[in-house]
Amino acid sequence: MREFLKRHSSVIVLILMLITTFLGMWFSGKTAIPNPRIIGMAFTSFFQNLGTSTGKLIGDSVNSVQQLSELRTQYEALVKRLQVYEEKQSDIESLRAENERLKIALGFSSAIGYSNLPAQVIAKDPGILFSTITINKGFNDGVRRDMPVIAIQDGQQGLVGKVQELGPSSAQIIPVFDSRSYLAARIDKNRFEGLVQGGGTSLIDLQMLYVAQAAKTSTGVGDLVVTSGLNSIFPPNLIIGKIATIESKAYEPSLSLTVSPFVEFSKLEYVYLLVSKDPGVVQ
Amino acid sequence: MILPVIIYSTIAIGFAILQSILPVSISLFGAIPDIAFIVIVHFAFMNGVMSGQIVGFVSGIFFDFMSLAPFGFNAFVRSLTGHIIGRFKGVIHLDAIFLPMALVGLSYVLKFVISMLLGLVLGVDNILSRLFSIQTLVELLLTIVVTPLIFWPLRLIRDLLSQRRAYR
């Protein structure tokens, strides 16, 4: 027996490890059992945070040396511009007050119904088979599973994805381009509904399926696609992307559209998790 | 055996974390070389089955911590790859450049096949379209290209560990 164990020790260890991995895959979906991923995420996020911060520090230091000489000339120019802005400030204050009054009148704030939690992107998936975005906020910060995540680029809000896994101080987001991501969507212009599915990588456009053929005449390339709000996770009218191509086959009941994501994922630094003001809005 | 396993596992984990925090802007078609995988292949080929599979398992678990892959997916793929590569310990004498590149290239194909089979067994969505993509090809090519640069310091570490063992 001992001889057998000794001779086949490597195979026995391999089998034990493979069983462990299968148990991990099996139990990772069971909430009653402590999830080893959470323990691991707590550990790895520390190093990911450290690495990101160190990289940023080094990059900032190098940049700051280069920028020092530019700062002097910019300073003088800025002093002059500041005088101009001070004059404009009083105008802005009055416009802002007017804007607030209009917002209240239009009921914008009640229609949105969400406050947000900003977070920094600290890592992505180390491999290419799966799509993961890791942020520096976890359940200790109030992040919850399935929270919608948006980013602001070019002054507009675009949908990034939703929270999938949680650690104490980090969370993993499944982005809209992941092929496991499905979104209830509609074309903003004509309000036709469809289902948006990720293409697998950020390099491939999203697919919008099940759009009625009747939408063909009123849909064009460049039209915005937004969330419909029909599922309980995403609020309505968050921008998903713009229509890139339209394919219509006479024998098919629906159009096939490709959608370019609004968010440029390679530039993603900060994201905002939508926190419901009303617990009844997001389940 | 324990010290080399700890050292190589730490190196592989370090590269796995580095792969996760590298900015997307330095990637090519969204892919970067899988340096942690090169470490596993090197260690398995030089030290055999047991060492290779343990380093593969440990680094794979850390990949799983940082990924939304089914938990255990990467640990399974990398420990099995480490085991199989370890079976070929010392079969050929590696030169500085071309044979390490060939070894890592073939090992990557093995990882690809294991990932595909496991993905199909687990019913991972669109596993085939993810595997048969330009990103996979680019990752394979980049991994092969950087292999000599990674094998060189790993060989130095191995020599240092061998010398240490000889002194004892």
Coordinates of C-alpha atoms in Angstrom, one line a residue:
Chain A
M1 CA 0.0 0.0 0.0
R2 CA 2.7 2.4 1.0
E3 CA 4.7 1.5 -2.0
F4 CA 1.7 2.1 -4.2
L5 CA 1.1 5.5 -2.7
K6 CA 4.8 6.4 -3.1
R7 CA 4.9 5.3 -6.7
H8 CA 1.8 7.2 -7.7
S9 CA 2.0 10.1 -5.3
S10 CA 2.1 12.7 -8.2
V11 CA -1.1 11.3 -9.8
I12 CA -2.8 11.1 -6.4
V13 CA -1.9 14.8 -5.6
L14 CA -3.1 15.8 -9.1
I15 CA -6.5 14.0 -8.6
L16 CA -6.9 15.7 -5.2
M17 CA -6.2 19.1 -6.7
L18 CA -8.6 18.5 -9.6
I19 CA -11.3 17.4 -7.1
T20 CA -10.6 20.6 -5.2
T21 CA -11.1 22.7 -8.3
F22 CA -14.4 20.9 -9.1
L23 CA -15.6 21.5 -5.6
G24 CA -14.6 25.1 -6.0
M25 CA -16.7 25.3 -9.2
W26 CA -19.5 23.5 -7.6
F27 CA -19.6 25.5 -4.3
S28 CA -18.9 28.9 -5.8
G29 CA -22.6 29.4 -6.5
K30 CA -23.8 28.3 -3.1
T31 CA -24.3 31.2 -0.8
A32 CA -24.6 29.1 2.4
I33 CA -21.0 28.0 2.2
P34 CA -18.2 30.5 2.8
N35 CA -17.0 31.4 -0.7
P36 CA -13.2 30.8 -1.1
R37 CA -13.3 33.5 -3.9
I38 CA -14.1 36.2 -1.3
I39 CA -11.1 35.2 0.8
G40 CA -8.9 35.2 -2.3
M41 CA -10.3 38.5 -3.6
A42 CA -9.5 40.1 -0.2
F43 CA -5.9 38.9 -0.6
T44 CA -5.3 39.7 -4.2
S45 CA -7.1 43.1 -4.2
F46 CA -4.5 44.3 -1.7
F47 CA -1.7 43.5 -4.1
Q48 CA -3.7 44.8 -7.1
N49 CA -4.4 48.0 -5.2
L50 CA -0.7 48.3 -4.2
G51 CA 0.4 47.6 -7.8
T52 CA -1.9 50.1 -9.3
S53 CA -1.0 52.8 -6.7
T54 CA 2.7 52.2 -7.2
G55 CA 2.4 52.3 -10.9
K56 CA 0.4 55.5 -10.7
L57 CA 3.0 57.0 -8.2
I58 CA 5.9 56.2 -10.5
G59 CA 4.1 57.5 -13.5
D60 CA 3.0 60.7 -11.7
S61 CA 6.6 61.3 -10.4
V62 CA 8.1 61.0 -13.9
N63 CA 5.4 63.3 -15.3
S64 CA 5.7 65.8 -12.6
V65 CA 9.4 66.4 -13.4
Q66 CA 8.5 67.0 -17.1
Q67 CA 5.6 69.2 -16.1
L68 CA 7.5 71.5 -13.7
S69 CA 8.9 73.7 -16.5
E70 CA 5.6 73.9 -18.2
L71 CA 3.9 74.9 -15.0
R72 CA 5.6 78.2 -14.7
T73 CA 4.4 79.5 -18.1
Q74 CA 1.0 77.9 -17.5
Y75 CA 0.7 79.7 -14.2
E76 CA 1.1 83.1 -15.7
A77 CA -1.4 82.3 -18.4
L78 CA -3.8 81.0 -15.8
V79 CA -3.7 84.1 -13.7
K80 CA -4.9 86.1 -16.7
R81 CA -7.6 83.5 -17.4
L82 CA -8.7 83.5 -13.8
Q83 CA -9.6 87.1 -14.0
V84 CA -11.8 86.4 -17.0
Y85 CA -13.4 83.4 -15.2
E86 CA -14.2 85.5 -12.1
E87 CA -16.3 87.7 -14.3
K88 CA -18.1 84.7 -15.7
Q89 CA -18.6 83.2 -12.3
S90 CA -21.4 85.5 -11.3
D91 CA -23.2 84.7 -14.6
I92 CA -22.8 81.0 -14.0
E93 CA -24.3 81.3 -10.5
S94 CA -27.4 82.8 -11.8
L95 CA -27.6 80.2 -14.6
R96 CA -27.1 77.3 -12.1
A97 CA -29.9 78.6 -9.9
E98 CA -32.2 78.7 -12.9
N99 CA -31.1 75.2 -14.0
E100 CA -32.0 73.8 -10.5
R101 CA -35.4 75.4 -10.7
L102 CA -36.0 73.9 -14.2
K103 CA -34.8 70.4 -13.0
I104 CA -37.2 70.4 -10.2
A105 CA -39.9 71.5 -12.5
L106 CA -39.2 68.7 -14.9
G107 CA -39.0 66.2 -12.1
F108 CA -35.5 64.9 -13.2
S109 CA -34.3 63.9 -9.8
S110 CA -37.3 61.8 -9.0
A111 CA -37.1 60.1 -12.4
I112 CA -33.5 59.1 -11.9
G113 CA -34.0 57.9 -8.4
Y114 CA -30.4 56.8 -7.9
S115 CA -27.4 58.1 -5.9
N116 CA -24.0 56.8 -6.9
L117 CA -20.9 55.4 -5.4
P118 CA -17.6 56.3 -7.3
A119 CA -14.9 53.6 -7.5
Q120 CA -11.5 53.3 -9.2
V121 CA -10.8 50.5 -11.6
I122 CA -7.8 48.6 -10.2
A123 CA -7.5 45.5 -12.3
K124 CA -8.9 43.5 -15.2
D125 CA -9.0 39.8 -15.9
P126 CA -5.4 38.4 -16.0
G127 CA -6.4 36.1 -18.9
I128 CA -8.3 36.6 -22.1
L129 CA -11.0 33.9 -21.8
F130 CA -13.2 35.8 -19.4
S131 CA -13.9 39.5 -19.0
T132 CA -13.5 41.0 -15.5
I133 CA -13.2 44.6 -14.2
T134 CA -12.1 44.9 -10.6
I135 CA -12.8 48.0 -8.6
N136 CA -11.6 49.2 -5.2
K137 CA -14.9 49.2 -3.4
G138 CA -16.5 46.1 -1.8
F139 CA -19.3 45.1 0.5
N140 CA -17.7 47.0 3.3
D141 CA -18.3 50.2 1.2
G142 CA -21.9 49.3 0.6
V143 CA -21.5 47.7 -2.8
R144 CA -24.1 45.0 -3.5
R145 CA -24.4 42.2 -6.1
D146 CA -26.1 43.2 -9.4
M147 CA -25.6 47.0 -8.9
P148 CA -25.5 48.7 -12.3
V149 CA -22.2 50.4 -13.1
I150 CA -21.8 53.4 -15.3
A151 CA -19.0 55.6 -16.5
I152 CA -18.9 59.2 -17.6
Q153 CA -17.1 59.8 -20.8
D154 CA -17.3 62.9 -23.1
G155 CA -19.8 64.3 -20.6
Q156 CA -22.3 61.5 -21.0
Q157 CA -23.2 58.5 -18.9
G158 CA -22.7 55.1 -20.5
L159 CA -23.3 51.7 -19.1
V160 CA -20.3 49.6 -18.1
G161 CA -21.9 46.5 -16.6
K162 CA -23.0 45.2 -13.3
V163 CA -21.4 43.9 -10.1
Q164 CA -21.0 40.2 -10.2
E165 CA -18.7 39.2 -7.3
L166 CA -18.0 40.9 -4.0
G167 CA -15.0 41.0 -1.7
P168 CA -14.7 43.1 1.5
S169 CA -12.8 45.9 -0.3
S170 CA -13.1 45.0 -3.9
A171 CA -15.7 43.9 -6.4
Q172 CA -15.7 42.3 -9.8
I173 CA -17.8 43.7 -12.6
I174 CA -19.1 41.8 -15.6
P175 CA -18.8 44.3 -18.5
V176 CA -21.5 44.7 -21.1
F177 CA -19.2 43.2 -23.8
D178 CA -18.9 39.9 -21.9
S179 CA -20.8 37.2 -23.8
R180 CA -22.6 36.2 -20.6
S181 CA -24.1 39.8 -20.4
Y182 CA -27.7 40.2 -21.6
L183 CA -29.5 43.6 -21.4
A184 CA -33.1 44.5 -22.1
A185 CA -32.7 47.5 -24.4
R186 CA -34.5 49.8 -26.7
I187 CA -33.6 52.1 -29.6
D188 CA -33.8 55.5 -28.2
K189 CA -35.2 57.2 -31.3
N190 CA -38.2 55.0 -32.1
R191 CA -38.4 53.1 -28.7
F192 CA -38.3 49.6 -30.3
E193 CA -37.2 47.0 -27.9
G194 CA -34.5 44.3 -28.2
L195 CA -32.0 42.2 -26.3
V196 CA -28.3 43.3 -26.3
Q197 CA -25.7 40.6 -25.9
G198 CA -21.9 41.0 -25.5
G199 CA -19.6 40.0 -28.2
G200 CA -17.0 38.5 -25.9
T201 CA -14.3 41.1 -26.0
S202 CA -14.2 44.9 -26.0
L203 CA -13.0 44.8 -29.6
I204 CA -16.2 43.2 -30.9
D205 CA -19.4 45.1 -31.1
L206 CA -22.5 44.1 -29.1
Q207 CA -25.3 42.2 -30.8
M208 CA -28.9 43.6 -30.5
L209 CA -31.4 40.8 -31.2
Y210 CA -35.1 40.5 -31.5
V211 CA -35.8 44.0 -32.8
A212 CA -39.0 44.0 -34.8
Q213 CA -38.8 44.3 -38.6
A214 CA -41.1 47.3 -38.3
A215 CA -38.3 49.3 -36.8
K216 CA -36.3 49.0 -40.1
T217 CA -37.6 52.2 -41.7
S218 CA -37.1 54.4 -38.6
T219 CA -33.7 53.0 -37.5
G220 CA -30.4 54.3 -38.8
V221 CA -26.7 53.8 -38.1
G222 CA -25.6 56.0 -35.2
D223 CA -28.9 55.8 -33.4
L224 CA -28.5 55.5 -29.6
V225 CA -29.4 52.2 -27.9
V226 CA -30.4 52.6 -24.2
T227 CA -31.5 50.3 -21.4
S228 CA -35.2 49.7 -21.4
G229 CA -35.6 49.2 -17.7
L230 CA -37.7 46.1 -18.3
N231 CA -35.5 43.9 -16.1
S232 CA -35.1 44.8 -12.5
I233 CA -31.3 45.4 -12.6
F234 CA -30.8 48.4 -14.9
P235 CA -32.7 51.6 -14.7
P236 CA -34.1 52.9 -18.0
N237 CA -32.4 55.2 -20.5
L238 CA -28.8 54.4 -19.6
I239 CA -26.8 54.7 -22.9
I240 CA -25.4 51.3 -24.0
G241 CA -24.0 52.4 -27.4
K242 CA -24.7 53.4 -30.9
I243 CA -25.9 51.3 -33.8
A244 CA -23.0 50.3 -36.0
T245 CA -24.7 48.0 -38.6
I246 CA -28.2 47.0 -39.5
E247 CA -29.0 43.6 -41.1
S248 CA -32.4 42.7 -42.3
K249 CA -33.4 39.4 -43.8
A250 CA -36.8 39.0 -45.4
Y251 CA -37.2 35.5 -44.0
E252 CA -36.4 36.5 -40.4
P253 CA -39.0 38.1 -38.1
S254 CA -36.5 40.5 -36.5
L255 CA -33.6 42.7 -37.4
S256 CA -30.0 42.0 -36.4
L257 CA -28.1 45.0 -35.2
T258 CA -24.6 45.5 -34.0
V259 CA -24.0 48.2 -31.4
S260 CA -20.7 49.9 -30.6
P261 CA -20.4 50.3 -26.8
F262 CA -20.6 53.9 -25.7
V263 CA -17.9 53.4 -23.1
E264 CA -14.3 53.2 -24.3
F265 CA -13.2 50.4 -22.1
S266 CA -9.4 50.9 -22.7
K267 CA -9.8 54.4 -21.1
L268 CA -11.8 53.3 -18.1
E269 CA -10.4 54.7 -14.9
Y270 CA -13.3 55.6 -12.7
V271 CA -16.8 54.1 -12.6
Y272 CA -20.0 54.9 -10.7
L273 CA -22.1 52.3 -9.0
L274 CA -25.8 53.2 -9.0
V275 CA -27.2 53.0 -5.5
S276 CA -31.0 53.2 -5.4
K277 CA -32.5 55.8 -3.2
D278 CA -35.6 53.7 -3.2
P279 CA -34.8 50.0 -2.3
G280 CA -37.8 49.0 -4.4
V281 CA -36.2 50.2 -7.6
V282 CA -33.2 47.8 -7.7
Q283 CA -33.6 44.3 -6.6
Chain B
M1 CA 11.6 20.6 -3.3
I2 CA 9.5 22.9 -1.0
L3 CA 11.6 26.1 -1.4
P4 CA 11.7 26.0 -5.2
V5 CA 8.0 25.4 -5.3
I6 CA 7.4 28.3 -3.0
I7 CA 9.7 30.6 -5.0
Y8 CA 8.3 29.7 -8.3
S9 CA 4.7 29.9 -7.1
T10 CA 5.4 33.3 -5.7
I11 CA 6.9 34.4 -9.1
A12 CA 3.9 33.0 -11.0
I13 CA 1.4 34.7 -8.6
G14 CA 3.4 38.0 -9.0
F15 CA 3.2 37.8 -12.7
A16 CA -0.6 36.9 -12.6
I17 CA -1.2 40.1 -10.5
L18 CA 1.0 42.1 -12.9
Q19 CA -1.0 40.8 -15.9
S20 CA -4.2 42.0 -14.2
I21 CA -3.0 45.5 -13.5
L22 CA -1.1 46.3 -16.7
P23 CA -2.9 49.1 -18.6
V24 CA -5.0 48.0 -21.6
S25 CA -3.1 50.6 -23.6
I26 CA 0.0 48.4 -23.7
S27 CA -1.9 45.3 -24.9
L28 CA -2.1 44.2 -28.5
F29 CA -5.6 43.5 -29.6
G30 CA -6.5 43.3 -25.9
A31 CA -3.9 40.5 -25.3
I32 CA -0.7 40.5 -23.3
P33 CA 1.8 37.6 -22.9
D34 CA 0.8 35.0 -20.3
I35 CA 4.0 35.2 -18.3
A36 CA 2.7 33.2 -15.3
F37 CA 2.1 30.3 -17.7
I38 CA 5.7 30.5 -18.9
V39 CA 6.8 30.1 -15.3
I40 CA 4.7 27.0 -14.9
V41 CA 6.0 25.5 -18.1
H42 CA 9.6 26.2 -17.1
F43 CA 9.3 24.8 -13.6
A44 CA 7.3 21.7 -14.7
F45 CA 9.8 20.9 -17.5
M46 CA 12.8 21.3 -15.2
N47 CA 11.5 19.8 -12.0
G48 CA 8.9 17.2 -13.1
V49 CA 5.3 16.3 -12.5
M50 CA 4.7 17.0 -8.8
S51 CA 6.4 20.4 -8.8
G52 CA 4.8 21.5 -12.1
Q53 CA 1.3 20.6 -11.0
I54 CA 1.6 22.3 -7.6
V55 CA 2.9 25.5 -9.1
G56 CA 0.2 25.3 -11.8
F57 CA -2.5 24.7 -9.1
V58 CA -1.4 27.6 -6.8
S59 CA -1.0 30.2 -9.6
G60 CA -4.3 29.0 -11.2
I61 CA -6.2 29.5 -7.9
F62 CA -4.9 33.1 -7.9
F63 CA -6.1 33.6 -11.5
D64 CA -9.5 32.4 -10.3
F65 CA -9.5 35.0 -7.5
M66 CA -9.0 37.7 -10.0
S67 CA -11.3 36.5 -12.7
L68 CA -15.0 35.9 -13.2
A69 CA -14.2 32.4 -14.6
P70 CA -16.0 29.6 -12.8
F71 CA -14.0 29.2 -9.6
G72 CA -11.4 26.5 -10.1
F73 CA -11.4 26.7 -13.9
N74 CA -7.9 28.2 -14.1
A75 CA -6.5 26.0 -11.3
F76 CA -7.8 22.9 -13.1
V77 CA -6.3 23.9 -16.5
R78 CA -2.9 25.0 -15.1
S79 CA -2.4 22.1 -12.7
L80 CA -3.2 19.6 -15.4
T81 CA -0.9 21.4 -17.9
G82 CA 1.8 21.4 -15.3
H83 CA 1.3 17.7 -14.7
I84 CA 1.5 16.8 -18.4
I85 CA 4.5 19.1 -19.1
G86 CA 6.2 17.6 -16.0
R87 CA 6.0 14.1 -17.7
F88 CA 8.5 15.4 -20.3
K89 CA 11.1 16.5 -17.8
G90 CA 14.5 16.5 -19.3
V91 CA 13.4 14.8 -22.5
I92 CA 15.4 17.4 -24.5
H93 CA 18.1 19.8 -23.6
L94 CA 16.8 23.4 -24.0
D95 CA 18.9 25.9 -25.8
A96 CA 18.6 29.6 -25.0
I97 CA 15.9 30.7 -27.6
F98 CA 14.2 28.4 -30.0
L99 CA 13.5 25.2 -28.0
P100 CA 12.0 27.2 -25.1
M101 CA 9.8 29.0 -27.6
A102 CA 8.7 25.7 -29.1
L103 CA 8.0 24.1 -25.7
V104 CA 5.9 27.1 -24.5
G105 CA 4.0 27.2 -27.9
L106 CA 3.1 23.5 -27.6
S107 CA 2.2 23.9 -23.9
Y108 CA -0.1 26.8 -24.9
V109 CA -1.8 24.5 -27.4
L110 CA -2.3 21.9 -24.6
K111 CA -3.7 24.6 -22.3
F112 CA -6.0 25.7 -25.1
V113 CA -7.3 22.1 -25.6
I114 CA -7.8 21.5 -21.8
S115 CA -9.7 24.9 -21.5
M116 CA -11.9 24.0 -24.5
L117 CA -12.8 20.6 -23.1
L118 CA -13.4 21.9 -19.6
G119 CA -15.4 24.8 -20.9
L120 CA -17.6 22.5 -22.9
V121 CA -18.1 20.2 -19.9
L122 CA -19.0 23.1 -17.7
G123 CA -21.2 24.7 -20.3
V124 CA -19.3 28.0 -20.3
D125 CA -21.1 30.4 -22.6
N126 CA -19.5 30.9 -26.0
I127 CA -16.3 29.1 -24.9
L128 CA -15.4 28.2 -28.5
S129 CA -15.8 31.8 -29.8
R130 CA -13.7 33.0 -27.0
L131 CA -11.0 30.5 -27.7
F132 CA -11.0 30.7 -31.5
S133 CA -10.4 34.5 -31.5
I134 CA -7.8 36.9 -32.6
Q135 CA -7.0 37.6 -29.0
T136 CA -6.0 34.0 -28.3
L137 CA -3.7 34.0 -31.4
V138 CA -2.1 37.2 -30.3
E139 CA -1.6 36.0 -26.8
L140 CA 0.0 32.8 -28.1
L141 CA 2.4 34.7 -30.3
L142 CA 3.3 37.3 -27.6
T143 CA 3.8 34.5 -25.1
I144 CA 6.1 32.7 -27.4
V145 CA 8.1 35.8 -28.3
V146 CA 8.8 36.8 -24.6
T147 CA 9.6 33.2 -23.6
P148 CA 13.4 33.5 -23.9
L149 CA 13.4 36.7 -21.9
I150 CA 11.5 34.9 -19.0
F151 CA 13.4 31.6 -19.3
W152 CA 16.8 33.4 -18.9
P153 CA 16.2 34.8 -15.3
L154 CA 14.3 31.6 -14.4
R155 CA 17.3 29.6 -15.4
L156 CA 19.5 31.8 -13.2
I157 CA 17.2 31.3 -10.2
R158 CA 17.3 27.5 -10.8
D159 CA 21.1 27.5 -10.9
L160 CA 21.2 29.5 -7.7
L161 CA 18.9 27.0 -6.0
S162 CA 20.9 24.1 -7.3
Q163 CA 24.1 25.6 -6.0
R164 CA 22.5 26.2 -2.6
R165 CA 21.4 22.5 -2.5
A166 CA 25.0 21.4 -3.5
Y167 CA 26.6 23.4 -0.7
R168 CA 24.2 21.8 1.8

